[in-house]
Coordinates of C-alpha atoms in Angstrom, one line a residue:
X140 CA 83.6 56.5 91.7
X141 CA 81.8 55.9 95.2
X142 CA 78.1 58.0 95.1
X143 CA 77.8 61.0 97.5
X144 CA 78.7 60.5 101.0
X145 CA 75.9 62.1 103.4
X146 CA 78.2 61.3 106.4
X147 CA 79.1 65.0 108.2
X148 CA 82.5 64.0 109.3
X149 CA 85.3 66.5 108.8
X150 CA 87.2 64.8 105.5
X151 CA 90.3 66.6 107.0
X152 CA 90.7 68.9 110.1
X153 CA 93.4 70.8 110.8
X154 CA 94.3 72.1 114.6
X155 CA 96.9 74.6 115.6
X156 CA 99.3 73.8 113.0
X157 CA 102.9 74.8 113.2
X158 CA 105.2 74.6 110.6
X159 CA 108.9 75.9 111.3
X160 CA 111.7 75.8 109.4
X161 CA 115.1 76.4 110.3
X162 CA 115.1 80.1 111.0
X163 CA 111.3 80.7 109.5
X164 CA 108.0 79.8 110.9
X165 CA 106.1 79.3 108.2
X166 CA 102.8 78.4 109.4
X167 CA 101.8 79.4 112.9
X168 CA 98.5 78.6 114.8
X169 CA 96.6 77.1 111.7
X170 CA 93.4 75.6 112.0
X171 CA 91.2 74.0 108.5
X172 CA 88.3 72.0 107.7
X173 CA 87.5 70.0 104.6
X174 CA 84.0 68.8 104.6
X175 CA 82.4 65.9 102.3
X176 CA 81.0 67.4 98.9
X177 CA 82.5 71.0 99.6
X178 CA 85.3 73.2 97.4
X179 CA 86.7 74.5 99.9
X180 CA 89.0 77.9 98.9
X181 CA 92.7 78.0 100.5
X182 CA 93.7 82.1 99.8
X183 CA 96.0 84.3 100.8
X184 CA 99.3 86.2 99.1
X185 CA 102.7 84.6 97.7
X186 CA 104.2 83.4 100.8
X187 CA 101.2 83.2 103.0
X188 CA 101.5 79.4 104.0
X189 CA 99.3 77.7 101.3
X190 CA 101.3 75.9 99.6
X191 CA 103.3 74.4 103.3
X192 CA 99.8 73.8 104.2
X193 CA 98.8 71.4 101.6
X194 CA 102.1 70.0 101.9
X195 CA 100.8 69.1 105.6
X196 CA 97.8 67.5 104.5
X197 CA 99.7 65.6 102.0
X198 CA 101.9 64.2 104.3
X199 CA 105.0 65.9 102.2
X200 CA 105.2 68.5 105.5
X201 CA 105.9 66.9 108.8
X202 CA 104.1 69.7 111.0
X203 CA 106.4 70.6 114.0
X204 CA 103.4 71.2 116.2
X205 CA 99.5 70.7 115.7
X206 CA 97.0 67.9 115.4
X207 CA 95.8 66.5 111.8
X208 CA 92.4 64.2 111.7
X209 CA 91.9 62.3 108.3
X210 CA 88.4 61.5 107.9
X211 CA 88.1 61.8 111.6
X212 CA 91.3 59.2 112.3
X213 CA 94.0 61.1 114.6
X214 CA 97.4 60.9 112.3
X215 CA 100.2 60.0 113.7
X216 CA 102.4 63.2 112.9
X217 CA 105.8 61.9 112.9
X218 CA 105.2 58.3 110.5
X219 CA 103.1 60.6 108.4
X220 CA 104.2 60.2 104.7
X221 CA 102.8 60.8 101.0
X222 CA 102.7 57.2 100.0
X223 CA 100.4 57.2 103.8
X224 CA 97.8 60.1 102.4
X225 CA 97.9 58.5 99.1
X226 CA 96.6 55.3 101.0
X227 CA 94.4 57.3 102.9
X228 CA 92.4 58.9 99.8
X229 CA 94.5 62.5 99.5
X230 CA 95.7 63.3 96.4
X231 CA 97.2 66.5 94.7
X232 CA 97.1 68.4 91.0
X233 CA 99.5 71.0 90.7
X234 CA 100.0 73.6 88.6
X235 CA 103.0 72.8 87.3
X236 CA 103.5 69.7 84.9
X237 CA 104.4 66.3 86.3
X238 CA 104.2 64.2 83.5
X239 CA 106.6 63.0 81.2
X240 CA 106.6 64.8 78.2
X241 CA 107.8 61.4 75.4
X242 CA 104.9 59.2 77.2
X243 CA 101.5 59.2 76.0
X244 CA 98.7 60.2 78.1
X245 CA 97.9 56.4 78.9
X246 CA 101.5 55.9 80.2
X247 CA 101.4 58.7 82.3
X248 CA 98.5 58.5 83.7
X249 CA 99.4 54.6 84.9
X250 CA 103.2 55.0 85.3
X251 CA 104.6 53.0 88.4
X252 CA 100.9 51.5 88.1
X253 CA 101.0 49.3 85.1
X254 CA 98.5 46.7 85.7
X255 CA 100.0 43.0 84.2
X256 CA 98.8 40.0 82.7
X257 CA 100.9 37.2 82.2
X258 CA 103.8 38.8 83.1
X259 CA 103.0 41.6 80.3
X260 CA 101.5 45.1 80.7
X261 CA 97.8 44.7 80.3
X262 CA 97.6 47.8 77.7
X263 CA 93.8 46.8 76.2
X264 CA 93.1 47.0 80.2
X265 CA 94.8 50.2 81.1
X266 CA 92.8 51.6 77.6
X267 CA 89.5 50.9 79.0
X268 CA 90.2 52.2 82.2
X269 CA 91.8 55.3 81.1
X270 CA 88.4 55.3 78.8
X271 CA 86.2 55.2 82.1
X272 CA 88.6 58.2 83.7
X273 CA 87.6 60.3 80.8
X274 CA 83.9 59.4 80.4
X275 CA 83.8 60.0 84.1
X276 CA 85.3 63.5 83.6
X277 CA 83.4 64.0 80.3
X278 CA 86.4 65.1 78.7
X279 CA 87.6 64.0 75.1
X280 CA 91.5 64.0 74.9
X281 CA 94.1 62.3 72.8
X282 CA 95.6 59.4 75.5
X283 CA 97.5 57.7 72.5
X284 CA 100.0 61.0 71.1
X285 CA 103.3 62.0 73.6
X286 CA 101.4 64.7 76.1
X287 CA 104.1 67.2 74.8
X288 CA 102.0 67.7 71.5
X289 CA 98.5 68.5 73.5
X290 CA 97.5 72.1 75.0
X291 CA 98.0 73.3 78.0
X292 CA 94.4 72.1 79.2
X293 CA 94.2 68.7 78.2
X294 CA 97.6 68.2 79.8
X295 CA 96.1 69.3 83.0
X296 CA 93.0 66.7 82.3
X297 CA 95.7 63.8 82.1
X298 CA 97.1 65.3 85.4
X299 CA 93.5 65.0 87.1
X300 CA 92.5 61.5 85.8
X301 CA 96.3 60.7 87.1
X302 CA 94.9 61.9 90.4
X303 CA 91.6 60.3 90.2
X304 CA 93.2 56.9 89.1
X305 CA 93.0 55.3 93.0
X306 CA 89.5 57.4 93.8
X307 CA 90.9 59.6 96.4
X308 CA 88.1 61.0 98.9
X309 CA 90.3 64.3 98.9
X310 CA 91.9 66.5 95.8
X311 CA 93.9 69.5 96.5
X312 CA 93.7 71.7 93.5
X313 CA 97.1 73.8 93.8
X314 CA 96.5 77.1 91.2
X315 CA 95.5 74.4 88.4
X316 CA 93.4 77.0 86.6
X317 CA 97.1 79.6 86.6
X318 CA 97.6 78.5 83.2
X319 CA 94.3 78.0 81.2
X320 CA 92.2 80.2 79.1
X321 CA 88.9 80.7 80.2
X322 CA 87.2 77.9 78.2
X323 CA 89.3 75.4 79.8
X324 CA 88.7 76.7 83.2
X325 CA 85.1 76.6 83.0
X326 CA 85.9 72.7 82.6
X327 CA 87.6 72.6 85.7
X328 CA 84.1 74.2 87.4
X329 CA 82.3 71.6 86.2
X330 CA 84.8 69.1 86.8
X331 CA 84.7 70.1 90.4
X332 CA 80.8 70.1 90.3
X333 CA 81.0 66.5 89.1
X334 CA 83.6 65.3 92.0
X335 CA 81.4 67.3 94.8
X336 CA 78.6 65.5 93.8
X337 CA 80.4 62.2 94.2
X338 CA 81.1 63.5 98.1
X339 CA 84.7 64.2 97.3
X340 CA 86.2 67.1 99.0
X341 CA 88.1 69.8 96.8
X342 CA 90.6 72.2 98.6
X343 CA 91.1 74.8 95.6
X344 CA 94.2 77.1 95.9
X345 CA 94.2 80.0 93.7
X346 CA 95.2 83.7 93.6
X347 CA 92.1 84.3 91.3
X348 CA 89.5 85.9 93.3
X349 CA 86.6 85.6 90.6
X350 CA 87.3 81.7 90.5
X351 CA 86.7 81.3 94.2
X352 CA 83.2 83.2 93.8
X353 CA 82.2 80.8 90.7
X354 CA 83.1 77.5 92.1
X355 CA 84.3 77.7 95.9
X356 CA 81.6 76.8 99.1
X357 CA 84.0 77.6 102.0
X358 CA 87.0 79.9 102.4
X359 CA 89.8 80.2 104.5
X360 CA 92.4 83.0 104.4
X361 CA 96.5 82.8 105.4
X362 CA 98.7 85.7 105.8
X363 CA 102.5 85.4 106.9
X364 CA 101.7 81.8 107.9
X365 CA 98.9 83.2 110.2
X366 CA 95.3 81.9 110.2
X367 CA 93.1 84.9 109.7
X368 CA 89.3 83.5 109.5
X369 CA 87.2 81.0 107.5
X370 CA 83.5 80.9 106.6
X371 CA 80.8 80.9 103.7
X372 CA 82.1 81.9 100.1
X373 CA 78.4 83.1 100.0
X374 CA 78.5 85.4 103.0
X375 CA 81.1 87.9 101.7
X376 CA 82.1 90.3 98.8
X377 CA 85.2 90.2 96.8
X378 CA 86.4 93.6 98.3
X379 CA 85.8 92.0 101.9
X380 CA 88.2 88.8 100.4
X381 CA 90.8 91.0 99.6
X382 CA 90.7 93.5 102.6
X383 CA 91.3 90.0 104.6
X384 CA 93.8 88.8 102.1
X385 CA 96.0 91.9 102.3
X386 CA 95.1 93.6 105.5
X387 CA 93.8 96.4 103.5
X388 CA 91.4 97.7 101.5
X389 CA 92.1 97.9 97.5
X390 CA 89.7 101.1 96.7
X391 CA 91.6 101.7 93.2
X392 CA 92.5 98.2 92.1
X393 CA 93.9 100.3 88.6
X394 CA 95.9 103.2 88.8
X395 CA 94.8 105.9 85.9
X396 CA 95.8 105.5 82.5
X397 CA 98.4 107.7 81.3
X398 CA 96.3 109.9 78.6
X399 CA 99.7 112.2 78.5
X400 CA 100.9 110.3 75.2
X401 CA 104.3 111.4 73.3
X402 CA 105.6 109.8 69.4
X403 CA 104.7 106.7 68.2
X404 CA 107.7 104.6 69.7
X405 CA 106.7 101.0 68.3
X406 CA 105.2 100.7 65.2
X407 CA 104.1 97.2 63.2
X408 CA 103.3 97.0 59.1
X409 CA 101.6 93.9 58.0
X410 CA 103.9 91.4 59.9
X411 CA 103.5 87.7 59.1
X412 CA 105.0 84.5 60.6
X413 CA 104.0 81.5 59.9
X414 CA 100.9 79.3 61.4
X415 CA 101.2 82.2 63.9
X416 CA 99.8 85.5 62.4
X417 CA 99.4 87.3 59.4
X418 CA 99.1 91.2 58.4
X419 CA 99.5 92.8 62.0
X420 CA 99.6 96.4 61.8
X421 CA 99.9 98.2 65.5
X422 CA 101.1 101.5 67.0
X423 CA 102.3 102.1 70.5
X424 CA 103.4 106.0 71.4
X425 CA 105.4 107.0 74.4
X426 CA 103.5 106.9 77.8
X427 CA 101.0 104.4 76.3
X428 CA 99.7 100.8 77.2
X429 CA 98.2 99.0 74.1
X430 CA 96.7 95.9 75.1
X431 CA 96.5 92.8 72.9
X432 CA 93.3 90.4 73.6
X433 CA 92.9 87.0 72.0
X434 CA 91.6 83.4 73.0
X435 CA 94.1 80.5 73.2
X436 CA 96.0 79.9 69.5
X437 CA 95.1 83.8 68.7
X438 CA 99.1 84.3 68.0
X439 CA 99.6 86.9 70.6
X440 CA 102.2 85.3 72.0
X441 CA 103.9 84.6 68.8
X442 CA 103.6 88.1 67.8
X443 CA 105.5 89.6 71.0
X444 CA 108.3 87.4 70.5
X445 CA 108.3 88.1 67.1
X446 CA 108.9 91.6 67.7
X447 CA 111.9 90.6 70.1
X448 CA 113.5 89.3 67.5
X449 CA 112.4 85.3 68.7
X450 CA 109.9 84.1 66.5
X451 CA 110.4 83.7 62.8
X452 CA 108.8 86.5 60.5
X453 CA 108.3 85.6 56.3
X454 CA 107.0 89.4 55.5
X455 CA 106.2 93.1 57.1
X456 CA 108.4 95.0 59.3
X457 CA 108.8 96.6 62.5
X458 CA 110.0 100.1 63.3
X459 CA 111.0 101.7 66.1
X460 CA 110.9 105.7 65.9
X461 CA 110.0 105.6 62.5
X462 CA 113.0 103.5 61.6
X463 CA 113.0 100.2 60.1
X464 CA 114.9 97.7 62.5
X465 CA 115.8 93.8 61.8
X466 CA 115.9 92.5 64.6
X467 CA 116.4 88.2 64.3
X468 CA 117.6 87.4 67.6
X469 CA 116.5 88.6 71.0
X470 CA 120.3 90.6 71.6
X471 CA 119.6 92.5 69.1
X472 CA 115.8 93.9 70.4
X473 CA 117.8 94.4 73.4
X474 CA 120.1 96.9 71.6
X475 CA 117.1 98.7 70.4
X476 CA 115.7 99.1 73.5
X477 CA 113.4 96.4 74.3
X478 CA 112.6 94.2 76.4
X479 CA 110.2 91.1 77.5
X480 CA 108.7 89.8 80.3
X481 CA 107.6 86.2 79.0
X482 CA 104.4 84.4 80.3
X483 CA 106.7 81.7 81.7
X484 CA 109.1 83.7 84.5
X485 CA 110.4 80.9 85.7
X486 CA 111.6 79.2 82.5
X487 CA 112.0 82.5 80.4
X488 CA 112.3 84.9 82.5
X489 CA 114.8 84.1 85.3
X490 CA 117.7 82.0 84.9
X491 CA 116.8 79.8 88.4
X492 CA 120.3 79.4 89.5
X493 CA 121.0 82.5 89.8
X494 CA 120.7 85.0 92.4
X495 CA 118.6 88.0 92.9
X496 CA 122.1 90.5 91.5
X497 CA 122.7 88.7 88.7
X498 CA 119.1 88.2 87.3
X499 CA 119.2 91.9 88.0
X500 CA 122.1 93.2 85.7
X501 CA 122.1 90.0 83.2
X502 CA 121.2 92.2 80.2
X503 CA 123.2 94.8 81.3
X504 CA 126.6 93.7 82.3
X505 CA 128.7 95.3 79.4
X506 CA 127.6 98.6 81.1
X507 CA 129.3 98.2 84.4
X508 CA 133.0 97.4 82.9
X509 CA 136.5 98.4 84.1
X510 CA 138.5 99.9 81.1
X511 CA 136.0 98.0 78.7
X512 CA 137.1 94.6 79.5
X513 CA 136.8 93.8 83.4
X514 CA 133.5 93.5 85.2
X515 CA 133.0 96.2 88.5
X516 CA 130.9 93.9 90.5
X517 CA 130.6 96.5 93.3
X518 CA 129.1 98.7 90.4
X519 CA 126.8 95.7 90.0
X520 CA 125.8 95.3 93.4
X521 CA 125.0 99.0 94.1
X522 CA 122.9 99.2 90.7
X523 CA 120.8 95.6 91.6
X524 CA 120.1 96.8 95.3
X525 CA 119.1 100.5 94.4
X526 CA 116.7 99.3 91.6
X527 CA 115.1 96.8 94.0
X528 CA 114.8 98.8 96.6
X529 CA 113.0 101.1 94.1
X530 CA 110.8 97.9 93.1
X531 CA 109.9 97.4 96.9
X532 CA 111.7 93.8 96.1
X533 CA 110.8 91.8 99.4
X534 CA 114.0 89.6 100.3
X535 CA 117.0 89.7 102.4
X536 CA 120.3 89.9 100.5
X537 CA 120.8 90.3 96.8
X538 CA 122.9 87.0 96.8
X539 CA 119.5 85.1 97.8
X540 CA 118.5 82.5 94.9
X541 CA 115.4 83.5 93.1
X542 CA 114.1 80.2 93.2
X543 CA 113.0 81.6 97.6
X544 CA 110.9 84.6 96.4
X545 CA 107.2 84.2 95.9
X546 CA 105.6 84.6 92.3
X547 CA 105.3 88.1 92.8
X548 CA 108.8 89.1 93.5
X549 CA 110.3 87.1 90.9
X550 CA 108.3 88.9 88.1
X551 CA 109.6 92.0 89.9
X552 CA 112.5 91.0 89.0
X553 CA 112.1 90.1 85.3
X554 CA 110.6 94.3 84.9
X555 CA 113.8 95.3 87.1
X556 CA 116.2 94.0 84.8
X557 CA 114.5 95.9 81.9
X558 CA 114.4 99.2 84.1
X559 CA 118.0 99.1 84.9
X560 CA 119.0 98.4 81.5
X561 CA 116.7 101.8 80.7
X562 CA 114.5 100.0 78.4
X563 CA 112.4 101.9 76.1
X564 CA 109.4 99.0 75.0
X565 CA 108.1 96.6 77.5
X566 CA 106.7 93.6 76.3
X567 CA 105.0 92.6 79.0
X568 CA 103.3 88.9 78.0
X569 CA 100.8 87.7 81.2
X570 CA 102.6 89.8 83.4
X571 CA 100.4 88.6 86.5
X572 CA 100.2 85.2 85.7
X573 CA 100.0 83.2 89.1
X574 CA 100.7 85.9 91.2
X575 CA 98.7 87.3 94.4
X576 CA 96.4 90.3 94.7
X577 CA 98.7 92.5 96.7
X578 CA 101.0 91.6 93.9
X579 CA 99.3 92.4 91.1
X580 CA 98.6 95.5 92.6
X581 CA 102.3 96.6 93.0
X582 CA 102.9 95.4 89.1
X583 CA 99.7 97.9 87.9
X584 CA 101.3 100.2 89.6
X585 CA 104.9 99.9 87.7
X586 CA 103.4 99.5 84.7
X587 CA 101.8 102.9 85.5
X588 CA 105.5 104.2 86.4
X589 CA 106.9 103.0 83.2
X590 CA 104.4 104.9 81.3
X591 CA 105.2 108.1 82.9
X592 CA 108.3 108.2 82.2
X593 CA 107.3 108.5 78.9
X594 CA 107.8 104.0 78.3
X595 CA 106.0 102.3 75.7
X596 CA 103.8 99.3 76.4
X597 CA 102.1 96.3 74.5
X598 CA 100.6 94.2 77.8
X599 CA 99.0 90.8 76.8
X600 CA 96.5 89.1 79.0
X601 CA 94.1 86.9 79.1
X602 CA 92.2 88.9 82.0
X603 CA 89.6 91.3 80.2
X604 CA 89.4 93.7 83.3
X605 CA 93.1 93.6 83.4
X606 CA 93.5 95.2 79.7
X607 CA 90.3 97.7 80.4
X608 CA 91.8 98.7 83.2
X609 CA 95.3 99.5 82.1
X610 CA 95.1 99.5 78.7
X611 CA 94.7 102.9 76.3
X612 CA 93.9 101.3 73.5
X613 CA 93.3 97.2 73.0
X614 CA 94.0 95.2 70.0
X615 CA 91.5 92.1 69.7
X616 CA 93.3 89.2 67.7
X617 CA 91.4 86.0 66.4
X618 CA 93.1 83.1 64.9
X619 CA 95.8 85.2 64.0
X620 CA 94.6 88.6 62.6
X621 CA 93.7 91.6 64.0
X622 CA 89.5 91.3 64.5
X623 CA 89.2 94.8 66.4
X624 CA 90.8 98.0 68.1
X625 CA 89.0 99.2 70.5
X626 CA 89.3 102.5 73.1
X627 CA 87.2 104.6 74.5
X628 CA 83.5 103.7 75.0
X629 CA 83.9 100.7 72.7
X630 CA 86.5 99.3 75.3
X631 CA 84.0 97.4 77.2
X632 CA 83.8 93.6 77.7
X633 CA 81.3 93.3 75.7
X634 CA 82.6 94.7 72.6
X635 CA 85.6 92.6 73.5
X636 CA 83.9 89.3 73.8
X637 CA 82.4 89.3 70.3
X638 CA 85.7 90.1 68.7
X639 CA 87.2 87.3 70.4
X640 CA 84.8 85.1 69.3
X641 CA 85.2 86.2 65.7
X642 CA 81.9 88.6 65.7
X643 CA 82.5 92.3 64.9
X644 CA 80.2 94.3 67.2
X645 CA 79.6 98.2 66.8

């Protein structure tokens, strides 16, 4: 890696850029700088022209109007290409997975890039390269097992030294951190420390406001394609962020908790699966949230599906109004009144090819038959577009694919289908995941809606504040077990912290 670079010249700058699509303008007016050595921070909601925007700088977006200056080289907008950034230093990490899953990390991180000898792949030289990747970014992973069997973060380490493999002067980190646990994104910060140091020049999109504080120099905010102002992370608050993020002040980020509590709805007796979890005993009455807190590996996804009747149990049972239930496959929770929103929405949740109506009413078709054996699809309709109107759904027609909504309004979505089906438990697993400010706004507040109308809740996440703020009571698990229940004036991040790590703290 080249040292620091003290030259002052704008790595990339950005003037009036356009971006229109047929029907949609989806950028308008836009103007960016990248300097050498900075993070700068790309923000703004689900749909605010982020995304299109790296896309321009990456050549993958030809911009309909606008100038673009590489390293202070006027580009040629029309010829512009990705294999043309790529030559010119620009080079992307996004959040979702690019890497083939049966390949080894040294295979995918020199795919299409094998370098030969004798006509042969050079493996002992792609080893010692990929050696000098991972000693650069101080990182020890696995290159020699198929990426499929590594966590989540060293994945996204392969994905970086992938990046970093023809020394690119620019990295656009697109919501890399939307998937890790906090360990692994403090990794990232000093990853990034590491590159700016080197003069490299990080654009860092991300919806988490808190990151852009910790690791971010310069800011800019979109909204609805629209370039609303840059400057000095250092120079504002996070309130100030948001206000320009949204358009409004956030002066209640969590709505109250529901203290108006009715019978215990959900209860769990020493449940056990597996290399998962073990003993779990938990409660949830009517009208209440109950949080469950635990680092990566902790089981608390495990345990959720469990209860939905999609993870294997060996012992302990689950009740629902005080009666014992079996519930082996996910129909049958459904039939006892659950249902989950899964921390992968787009691969669990939604069914991708299918449009807003029938994501909608999927687990509750057999209620809008014809004589018990024809489906009303007018019934259908009405049902989807009064329960999304009720979610404050933002799209067009109900026939839209999901695969067009932002983050946010997909997981809407996933929660409507459970509301129309009149749901009883919510299992709500990372129910923000990846999702804007303004977004996770209108999800506290449904969760809030749910739990006045007398809904029980167990909401996992990996955001402390999150489960303080919602939660009524918050079970802490560690490698498996139950460490800790906290409420009251034990639920406090510090108390939480030491159960995660294992320590019990009074």
């Amino acid at each position: 890696m080249s040292d620091r670079n003290t030259d002052r010249t704008p790595l990339i700058e950005i003037k009036n850029c356009t971006m229109e699509f047929p029907g949609v303008k989806a950028l308008d007016g836009v103007n960016f700088t990248l300097m050498p050595g900075e993070c700068h921070a790309l923000v703004g909601e689900n749909g605010a022209g982020k995304s299109t925007l790296s896309k321009c700088i990456t050549g993958e977006n030809c911009m309909t109007k606008g100038e673009l200056f590489v390293k202070g080289e006027a580009i040629k907008i029309p010829s512009y290409s990705v294999r043309e950034s790529q030559k010119r230093g620009i080079a992307i990490v996004h959040q979702e997975f690019t890497l083939m899953s049966d390949m080894n990390g040294v295979e995918n991180i020199f795919v299409g890039r094998y370098e030969k000898k004798h006509g042969f792949i050079d493996w002992r030289a792609l080893d010692r390269r990929a050696r000098e990747l991972m000693n650069f970014l101080q990182c020890d992973v696995n290159l020699h097992v198929p990426v499929k069997s590594l966590r989540t973060a060293e994945r996204q380490i392969i994905q970086l030294a992938k990046a970093l493999l023809e020394e690119p002067q620019i990295i656009i980190f697109d919501e890399l951190t939307a998937v890790l646990q906090e360990k692994d994104i403090q990794n990232i910060f000093r990853i990034i420390g590491i590159l700016k140091e080197r003069g490299i020049g990080i654009v860092y999109i991300s919806h988490r406001l808190d990151e852009v504080f910790a690791c971010c120099d310069s800011y800019t905010v979109l909204c609805d394609g629209r370039y609303i102002n840059s400057g000095k992370v250092a120079e504002i608050d996070n309130s100030q962020l948001v206000k320009m993020i949204i358009g409004r002040e956030l002066a209640n980020v969590y709505p109250p908790v529901n203290e108006e509590l009715g019978e215990v709805i959900l209860e769990v007796r020493n449940l056990t699966a597996p290399k998962a979890f073990r003993n779990i005993n938990l409660t949830v009455r009517a009208g209440e949230v109950v949080g469950l807190a635990g680092l990566l590996g902790a089981g608390k996804t495990e345990l959720v599906q469990a209860i939905f009747g999609n993870h294997k149990i060996i012992s302990g049972e689950v009740l629902v109004k005080g009666t014992p239930v079996h519930a082996k496959k996910p129909y049958q929770a459904i039939r006892l009144g659950m249902g989950l929103v899964p921390d992968e929405r787009r691969t669990l949740g939604l069914n991708m090819k299918f449009d807003i109506k029938d994501n909608t009413t999927l687990p509750s078709m057999k209620l809008f038959r014809k004589w018990g054996i024809f489906q009303n699809h007018e019934a259908e309709a009405k049902a989807a577009y009064d329960m999304n109107e009720k979610m404050n759904l933002n799209y067009y027609s109900l026939w839209q694919n999901v695969r067009k909504l932002s983050g946010g309004n997909q997981q809407k979505i996933v929660i409507a289908k459970w509301m129309l089906r009149e749901t009883e438990i919510f299992l709500l697993d990372e129910p923000t995941r990846g999702i804007d400010i303004g977004a996770k706004f209108e999800i506290y507040n449904l969760i809030h809606q749910l739990t006045k109308q007398k809904k029980a809740v167990i909401l996992v996440s990996p955001e402390m504040e999150e489960l303080i703020g919602l939660c009524n009571r918050i079970y802490i698990m560690y490698e498996g077990a139950i460490m800790d229940e906290v409420e009251g004036d034990r639920k406090t991040q510090e108390v939480i912290i030491n159960s995660l790590l294992g320590v019990n703290a009074e």
